[in-house]
Coordinates of C-alpha atoms and ligand atoms in Angstrom, one line a residue:
X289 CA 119.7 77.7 122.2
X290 CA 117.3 74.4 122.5
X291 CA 118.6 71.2 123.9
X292 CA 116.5 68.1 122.9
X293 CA 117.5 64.4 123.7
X294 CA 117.4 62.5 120.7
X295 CA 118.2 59.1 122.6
X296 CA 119.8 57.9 125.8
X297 CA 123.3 59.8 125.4
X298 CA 122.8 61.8 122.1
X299 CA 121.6 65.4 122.6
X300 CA 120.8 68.0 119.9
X301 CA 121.7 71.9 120.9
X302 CA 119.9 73.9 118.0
X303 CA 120.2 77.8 117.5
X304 CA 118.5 80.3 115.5
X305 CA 120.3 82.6 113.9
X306 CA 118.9 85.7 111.8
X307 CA 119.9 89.5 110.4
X308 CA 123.4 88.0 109.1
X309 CA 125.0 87.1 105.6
X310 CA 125.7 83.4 105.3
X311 CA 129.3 83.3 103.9
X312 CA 129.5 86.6 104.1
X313 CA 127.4 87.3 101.4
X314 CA 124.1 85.4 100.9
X315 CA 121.1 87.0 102.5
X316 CA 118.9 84.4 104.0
X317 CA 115.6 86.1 104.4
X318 CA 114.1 83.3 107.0
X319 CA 117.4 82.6 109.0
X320 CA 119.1 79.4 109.8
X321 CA 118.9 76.6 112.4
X322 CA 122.8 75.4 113.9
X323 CA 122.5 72.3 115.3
X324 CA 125.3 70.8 117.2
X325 CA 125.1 67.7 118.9
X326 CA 126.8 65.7 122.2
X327 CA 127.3 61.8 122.0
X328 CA 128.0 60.5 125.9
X329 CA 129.0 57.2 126.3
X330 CA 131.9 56.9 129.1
X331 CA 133.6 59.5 127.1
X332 CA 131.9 62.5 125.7
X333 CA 132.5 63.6 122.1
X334 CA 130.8 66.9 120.8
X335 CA 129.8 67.0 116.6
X336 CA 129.7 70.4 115.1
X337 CA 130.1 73.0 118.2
X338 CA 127.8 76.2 117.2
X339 CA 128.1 79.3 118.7
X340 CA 126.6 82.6 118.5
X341 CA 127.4 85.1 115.5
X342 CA 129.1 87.3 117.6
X343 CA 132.0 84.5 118.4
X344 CA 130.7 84.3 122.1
X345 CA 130.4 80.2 122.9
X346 CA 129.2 81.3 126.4
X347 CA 125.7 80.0 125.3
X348 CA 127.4 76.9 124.3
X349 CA 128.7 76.4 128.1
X350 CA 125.6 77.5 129.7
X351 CA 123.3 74.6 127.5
X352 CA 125.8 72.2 128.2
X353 CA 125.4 72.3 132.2
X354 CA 121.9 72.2 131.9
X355 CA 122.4 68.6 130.2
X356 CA 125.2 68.2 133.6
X357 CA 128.2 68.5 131.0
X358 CA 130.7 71.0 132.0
X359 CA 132.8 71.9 128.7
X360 CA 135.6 70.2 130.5
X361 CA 134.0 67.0 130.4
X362 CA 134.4 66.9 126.5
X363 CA 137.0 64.6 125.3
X364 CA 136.4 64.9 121.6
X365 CA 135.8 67.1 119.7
X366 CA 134.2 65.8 116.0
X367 CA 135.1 68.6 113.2
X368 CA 133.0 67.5 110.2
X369 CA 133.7 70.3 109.1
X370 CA 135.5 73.3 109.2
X371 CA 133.1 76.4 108.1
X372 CA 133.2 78.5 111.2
X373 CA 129.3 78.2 111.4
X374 CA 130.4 74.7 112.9
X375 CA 133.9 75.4 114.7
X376 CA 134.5 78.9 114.9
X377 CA 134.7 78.3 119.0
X378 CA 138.0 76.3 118.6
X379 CA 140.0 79.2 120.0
X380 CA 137.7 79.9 122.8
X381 CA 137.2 76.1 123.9
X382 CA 141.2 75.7 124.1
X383 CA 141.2 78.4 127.1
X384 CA 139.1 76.5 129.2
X385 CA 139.6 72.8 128.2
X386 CA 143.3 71.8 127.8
X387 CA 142.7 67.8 127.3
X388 CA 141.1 67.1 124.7
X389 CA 141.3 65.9 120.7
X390 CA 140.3 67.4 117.9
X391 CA 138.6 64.1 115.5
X392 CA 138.7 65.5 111.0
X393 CA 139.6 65.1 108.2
X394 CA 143.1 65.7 106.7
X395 CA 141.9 68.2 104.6
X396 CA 140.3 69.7 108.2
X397 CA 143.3 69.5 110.3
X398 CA 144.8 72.0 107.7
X399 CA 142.4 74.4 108.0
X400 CA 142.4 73.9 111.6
X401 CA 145.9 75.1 111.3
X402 CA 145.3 78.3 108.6
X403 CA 142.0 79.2 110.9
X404 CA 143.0 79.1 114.2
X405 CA 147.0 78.6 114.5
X406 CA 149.0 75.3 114.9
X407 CA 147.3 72.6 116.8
X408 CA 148.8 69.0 118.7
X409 CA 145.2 67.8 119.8
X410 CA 144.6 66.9 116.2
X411 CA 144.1 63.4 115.0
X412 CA 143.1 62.7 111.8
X413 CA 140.4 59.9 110.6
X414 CA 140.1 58.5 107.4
X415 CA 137.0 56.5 105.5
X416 CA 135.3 53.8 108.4
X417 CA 137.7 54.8 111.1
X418 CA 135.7 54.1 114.4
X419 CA 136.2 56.0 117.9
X420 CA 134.3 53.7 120.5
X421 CA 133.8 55.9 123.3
X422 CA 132.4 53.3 125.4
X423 CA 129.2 52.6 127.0
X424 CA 127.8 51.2 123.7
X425 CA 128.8 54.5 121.9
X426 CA 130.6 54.2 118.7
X427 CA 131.2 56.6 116.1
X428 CA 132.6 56.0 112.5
X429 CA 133.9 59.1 109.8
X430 CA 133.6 59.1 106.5
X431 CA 134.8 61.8 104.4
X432 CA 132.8 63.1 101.4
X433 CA 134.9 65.8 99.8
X434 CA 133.7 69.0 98.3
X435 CA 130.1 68.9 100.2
X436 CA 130.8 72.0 100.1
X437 CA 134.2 72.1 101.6
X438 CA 137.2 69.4 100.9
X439 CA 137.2 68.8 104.2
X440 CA 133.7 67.7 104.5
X441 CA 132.7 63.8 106.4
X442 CA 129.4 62.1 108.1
X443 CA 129.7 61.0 111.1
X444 CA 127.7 57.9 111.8
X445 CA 126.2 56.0 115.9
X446 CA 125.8 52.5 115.1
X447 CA 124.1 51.7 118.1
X448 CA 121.4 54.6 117.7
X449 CA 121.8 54.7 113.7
X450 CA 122.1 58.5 113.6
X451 CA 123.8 60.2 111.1
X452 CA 125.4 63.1 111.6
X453 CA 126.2 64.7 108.1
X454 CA 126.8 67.9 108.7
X455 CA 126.0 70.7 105.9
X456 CA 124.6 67.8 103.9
X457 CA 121.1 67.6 104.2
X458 CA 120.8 70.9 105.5
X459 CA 118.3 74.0 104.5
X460 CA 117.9 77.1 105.6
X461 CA 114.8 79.0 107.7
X462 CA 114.5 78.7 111.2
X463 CA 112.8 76.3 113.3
X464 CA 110.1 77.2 115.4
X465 CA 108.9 74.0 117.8
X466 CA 109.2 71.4 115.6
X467 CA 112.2 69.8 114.7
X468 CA 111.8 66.9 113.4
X469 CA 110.2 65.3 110.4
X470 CA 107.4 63.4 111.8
X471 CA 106.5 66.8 114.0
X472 CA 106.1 69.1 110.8
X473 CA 102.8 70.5 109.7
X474 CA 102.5 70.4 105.9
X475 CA 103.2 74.2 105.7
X476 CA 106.3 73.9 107.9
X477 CA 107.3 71.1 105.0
X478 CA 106.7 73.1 102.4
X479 CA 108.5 76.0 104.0
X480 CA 111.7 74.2 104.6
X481 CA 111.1 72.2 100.6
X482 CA 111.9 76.1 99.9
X483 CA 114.7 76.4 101.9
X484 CA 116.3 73.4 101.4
X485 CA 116.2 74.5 97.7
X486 CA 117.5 77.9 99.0
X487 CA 120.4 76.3 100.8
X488 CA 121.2 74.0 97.9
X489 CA 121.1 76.4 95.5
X490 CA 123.1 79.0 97.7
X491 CA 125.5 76.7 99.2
X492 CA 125.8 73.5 97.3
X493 CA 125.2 74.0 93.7
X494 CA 128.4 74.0 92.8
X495 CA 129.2 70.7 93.8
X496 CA 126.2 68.9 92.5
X497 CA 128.6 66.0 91.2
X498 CA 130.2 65.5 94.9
X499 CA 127.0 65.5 96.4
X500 CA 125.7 63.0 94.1
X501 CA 128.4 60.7 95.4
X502 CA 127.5 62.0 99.4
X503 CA 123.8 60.8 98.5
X504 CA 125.4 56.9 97.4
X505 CA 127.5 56.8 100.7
X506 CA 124.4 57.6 102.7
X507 CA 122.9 54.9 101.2
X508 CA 125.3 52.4 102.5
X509 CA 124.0 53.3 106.2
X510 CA 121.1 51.7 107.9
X511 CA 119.7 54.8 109.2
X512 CA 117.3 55.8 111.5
X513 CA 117.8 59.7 111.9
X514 CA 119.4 62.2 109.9
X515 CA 120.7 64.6 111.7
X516 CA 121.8 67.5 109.8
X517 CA 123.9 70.6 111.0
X518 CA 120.9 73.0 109.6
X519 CA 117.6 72.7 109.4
X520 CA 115.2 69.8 110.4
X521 CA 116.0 66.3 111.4
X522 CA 114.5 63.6 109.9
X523 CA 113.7 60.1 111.5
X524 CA 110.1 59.0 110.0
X525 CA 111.4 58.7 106.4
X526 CA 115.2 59.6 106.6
X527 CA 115.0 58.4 102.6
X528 CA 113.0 61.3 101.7
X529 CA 115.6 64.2 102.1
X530 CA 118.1 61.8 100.6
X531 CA 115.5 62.2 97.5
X532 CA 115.1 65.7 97.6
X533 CA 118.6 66.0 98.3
X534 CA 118.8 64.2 94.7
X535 CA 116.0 66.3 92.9
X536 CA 117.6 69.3 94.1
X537 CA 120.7 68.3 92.9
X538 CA 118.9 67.6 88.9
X539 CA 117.1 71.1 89.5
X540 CA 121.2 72.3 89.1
X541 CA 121.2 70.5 85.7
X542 CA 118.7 71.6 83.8
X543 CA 115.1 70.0 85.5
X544 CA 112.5 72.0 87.6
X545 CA 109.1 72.3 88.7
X546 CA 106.4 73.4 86.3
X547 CA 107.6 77.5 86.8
X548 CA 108.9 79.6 84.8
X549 CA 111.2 82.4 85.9
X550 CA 111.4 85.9 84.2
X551 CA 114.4 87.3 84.9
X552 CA 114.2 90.5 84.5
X553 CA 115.1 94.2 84.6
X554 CA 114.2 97.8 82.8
X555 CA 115.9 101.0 82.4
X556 CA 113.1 103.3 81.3
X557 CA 110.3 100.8 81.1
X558 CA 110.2 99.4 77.3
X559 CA 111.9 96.0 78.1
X560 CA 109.2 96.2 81.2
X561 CA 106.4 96.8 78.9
X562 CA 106.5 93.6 77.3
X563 CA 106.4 91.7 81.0
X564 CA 102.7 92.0 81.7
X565 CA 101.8 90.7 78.2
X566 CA 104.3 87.6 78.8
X567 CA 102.1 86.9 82.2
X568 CA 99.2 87.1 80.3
X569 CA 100.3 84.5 78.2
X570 CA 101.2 82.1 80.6
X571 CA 98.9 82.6 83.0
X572 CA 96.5 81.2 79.9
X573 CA 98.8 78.2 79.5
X574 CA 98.3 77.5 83.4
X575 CA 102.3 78.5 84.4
X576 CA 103.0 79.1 87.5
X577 CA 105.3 82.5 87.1
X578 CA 108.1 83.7 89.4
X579 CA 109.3 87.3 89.0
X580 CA 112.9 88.2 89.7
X581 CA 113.4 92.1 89.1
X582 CA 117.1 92.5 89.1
X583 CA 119.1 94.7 91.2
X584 CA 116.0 94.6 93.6
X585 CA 115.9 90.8 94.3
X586 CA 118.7 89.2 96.6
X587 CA 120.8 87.0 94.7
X588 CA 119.8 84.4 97.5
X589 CA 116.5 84.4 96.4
X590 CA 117.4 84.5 92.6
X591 CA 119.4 81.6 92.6
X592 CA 117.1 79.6 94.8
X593 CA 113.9 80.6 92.7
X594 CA 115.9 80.3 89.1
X595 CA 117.3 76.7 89.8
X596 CA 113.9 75.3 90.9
X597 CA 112.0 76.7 87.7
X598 CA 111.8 74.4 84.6
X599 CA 112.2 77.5 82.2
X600 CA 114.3 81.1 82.1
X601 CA 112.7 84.1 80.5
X602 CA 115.5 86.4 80.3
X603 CA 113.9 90.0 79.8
X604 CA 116.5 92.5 79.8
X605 CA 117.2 95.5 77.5
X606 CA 120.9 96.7 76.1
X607 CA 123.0 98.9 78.2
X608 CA 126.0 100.5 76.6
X609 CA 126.0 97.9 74.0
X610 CA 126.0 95.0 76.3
X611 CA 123.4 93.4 78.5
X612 CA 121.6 95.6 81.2
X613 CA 124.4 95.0 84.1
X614 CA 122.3 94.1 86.6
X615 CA 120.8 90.5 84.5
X616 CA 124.1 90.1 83.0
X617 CA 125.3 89.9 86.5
X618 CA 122.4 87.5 87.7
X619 CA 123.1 85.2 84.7
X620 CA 126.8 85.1 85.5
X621 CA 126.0 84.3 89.4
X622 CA 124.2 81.6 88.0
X623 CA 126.7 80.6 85.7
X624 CA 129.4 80.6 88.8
X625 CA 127.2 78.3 90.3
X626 CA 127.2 75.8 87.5
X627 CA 123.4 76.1 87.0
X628 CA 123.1 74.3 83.6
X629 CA 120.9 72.4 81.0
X630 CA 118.1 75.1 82.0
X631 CA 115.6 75.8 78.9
X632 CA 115.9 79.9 78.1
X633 CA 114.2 82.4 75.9
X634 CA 115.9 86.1 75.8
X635 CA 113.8 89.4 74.3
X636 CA 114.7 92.8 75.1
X637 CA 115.0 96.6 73.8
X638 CA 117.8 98.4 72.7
X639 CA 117.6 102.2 71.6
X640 CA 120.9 102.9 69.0
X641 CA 122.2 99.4 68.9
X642 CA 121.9 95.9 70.1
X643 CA 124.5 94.0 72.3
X644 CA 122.5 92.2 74.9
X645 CA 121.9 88.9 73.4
X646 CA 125.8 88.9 72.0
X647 CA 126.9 89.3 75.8
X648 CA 124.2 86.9 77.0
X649 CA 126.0 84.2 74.6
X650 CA 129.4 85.0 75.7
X651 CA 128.2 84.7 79.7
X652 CA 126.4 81.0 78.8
X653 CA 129.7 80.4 76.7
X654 CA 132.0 81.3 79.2
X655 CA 130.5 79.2 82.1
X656 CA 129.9 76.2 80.0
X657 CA 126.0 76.4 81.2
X658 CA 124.9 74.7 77.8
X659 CA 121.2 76.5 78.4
X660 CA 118.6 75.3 75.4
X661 CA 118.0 79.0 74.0
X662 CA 114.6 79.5 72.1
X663 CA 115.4 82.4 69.1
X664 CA 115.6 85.7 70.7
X665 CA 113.3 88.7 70.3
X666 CA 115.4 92.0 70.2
X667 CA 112.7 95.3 69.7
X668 CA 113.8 99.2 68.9
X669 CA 112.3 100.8 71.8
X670 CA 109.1 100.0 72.7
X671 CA 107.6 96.6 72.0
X672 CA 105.0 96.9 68.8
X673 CA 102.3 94.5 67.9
X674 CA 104.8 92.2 65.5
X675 CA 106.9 92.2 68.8
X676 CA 105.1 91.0 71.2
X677 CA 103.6 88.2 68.6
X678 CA 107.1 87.4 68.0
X679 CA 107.7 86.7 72.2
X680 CA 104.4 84.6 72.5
X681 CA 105.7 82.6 69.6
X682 CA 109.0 82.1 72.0
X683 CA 107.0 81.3 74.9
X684 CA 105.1 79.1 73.8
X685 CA 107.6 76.8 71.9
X686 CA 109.5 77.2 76.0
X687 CA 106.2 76.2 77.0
X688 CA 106.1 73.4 75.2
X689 CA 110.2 72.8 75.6
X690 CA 110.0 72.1 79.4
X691 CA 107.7 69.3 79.4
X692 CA 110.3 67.3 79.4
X693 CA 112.6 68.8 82.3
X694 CA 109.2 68.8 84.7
X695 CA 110.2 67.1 88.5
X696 CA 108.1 68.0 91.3
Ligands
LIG34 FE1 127.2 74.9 107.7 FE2 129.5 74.8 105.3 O1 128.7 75.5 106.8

């Protein structure tokens, strides 16, 4: 755990953490960055508490007496929300601290209760509630449900203009020395432009409306640092993750950068026959190409690299007269995630029967993704001449279709 003074009374405490599932579930090849931070005026108010994996906030105690803080010296503690990767040392602090209150949401103070049993230190805050704790120190709340969680709010110093907001603005990957914006070398910004994309797409996607409206309140703060509970901080051009923030949130709807995915996977190799033709052919268009073979990619790095790109090439054969499970599966994920608007083209093989493309309609049906579909290509077996013109017919018109969807 790094400590780093971010102004007089306002300390970050930042963690890498690796090998582990986010939410139990998403694999996040480069790690992630906790960052927790302590606000002293003449009472002391902690944002965000991380803790090891493991559950263990000893860590936590030992960096806070290297800053002179003893953990009974907290008075506050700000949930901004309630994801254990932020409070999950709740139970522990109560042992050794017995005065002090617990500053959330409504919404929070709930959880607070279903998490970690019933609770009297909690008060709850509501939209530009203010907690002056002295000394020039003043913090104000405001919730922005469903970024991620319901209980979700920025906190916001007025006298140092940092704002604290939590999971929004986040990304994944860990930091190495640098931690700030105006410290980053250009491939340490382009690494975390890929994991901010990861971490949106992963953890936010779902709520791309909400954190539309998270991006507006932001912009009704004059801010000097972002300070985000993963990932970098920014305080030479706090406006440019609010942007990115915002083109990763049109990535969900339908935009991307000039890539195209193909999504793919092969049982025997005729569906995979056709994919080093389609490369070919956009290679010679000048397409950059991501490739996604499904079951072997994590479905971290499918939905991250699928959002981004400004076309889908679905490649997949039938299975038991429905789409090869694995694809089917990665199309649904990204269905569940309310990836829409994306430009698609679907070709495949099928031996005694079709089925994939009916099942491929009933997934985009079912999840409302309302994905522009060039006409299909379905082959018998292995892809012939007439088949493979057929596909670089359907490229190219996708080609052509995601001019208009290009953001970088
Ligand atoms: Fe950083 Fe939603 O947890």
């Amino acid at each position: 755990m790094k400590k780093i003074k971010l102004a007089e009374g306002i300390h970050m405490l930042s963690m890498n953490v690796e090998d582990m599932l986010f939410e139990g579930m998403w694999e996040i090849a480069n790690g992630v960055t906790l960052n927790s931070y302590i606000v002293k005026g003449d009472k002391t108010a902690i944002i965000d508490g991380v803790i090891g994996w493991d559950g263990v906030p000893e860590t936590l105690y030992k960096n806070l007496e290297e800053i002179h803080l003893s953990p009974k010296d907290i008075d506050y503690l700000i949930v901004n929300h309630m994801e254990p990767d932020h409070s999950g040392w709740i139970e522990n602090f109560e042992k050794i601290n017995d005065d002090f209150t617990i500053l959330c949401t409504e919404k929070a103070a709930k959880l607070v209760t279903s998490f970690y049993g019933d609770n009297n230190r909690i008060k709850i805050v509501k939209e530009g509630d203010v907690l002056d704790l002295g000394n020039g120190k003043k913090l104000s709340f405001h919730p922005v449900p469903n970024v991620h969680w319901p209980d979700t709010m920025l906190t916001y110093e007025s006298s140092t203009k940092t704002l604290f907001s939590c999971d929004m603005y986040g990304a994944f990957g860990k930091m190495g020395e640098h931690h700030f914006d105006d410290e980053t070398t250009s491939e340490e910004v382009e690494f975390f432009e890929k994991e901010g994309i990861r971490y949106y797409s992963n953890v936010m996607t779902t709520f791309t409306p909400m954190v539309r409206k998270a991006i507006e309140k932001s912009k009704e703060f004059n801010i000097n640092t972002i300070a985000p509970g993963h990932g970098p901080l920014y305080r030479k051009n706090p406006h440019k993750i609010m942007d990115d923030y915002l083109r990763f949130s049109q990535y969900a709807e339908g935009a991307g950068k000039n890539e195209i995915t193909i999504l793919w996977g092969s049982m025997y190799g005729m569906t995979a026959k056709a994919i080093a033709f389609v490369e070919n052919v956009l290679a010679r268009e000048g397409i950059k190409v991501n490739k996604l073979e499904m079951p072997l990619e994590s479905e971290s790095e499918m939905v991250a690299t699928a959002i981004k790109s400004a076309g889908i090439i679905i490649a997949a054969p039938t299975y038991e007269y429905k789409m090869f499970p694995p694809v089917a599966t990665a199309i649904d994920e990204l269905g569940r995630k309310k990836v829409t608007g994306k430009v698609a083209f679907y070709f495949g093989s099928y031996g005694w029967s079709g089925g994939a493309e009916k099942e491929l309609k009933e997934i985009i049906e079912r999840n409302r993704m309302k994905w522009d579909f060039i006409e299909s290509v379905e082959f018998e077996g292995s892809p012939r001449q007439k088949d493979l013109e057929k596909i670089e017919a359907g490229i190219l018109e996708l080609v052509d279709k995601i001019k208009n969807k290009i953001l970088e």
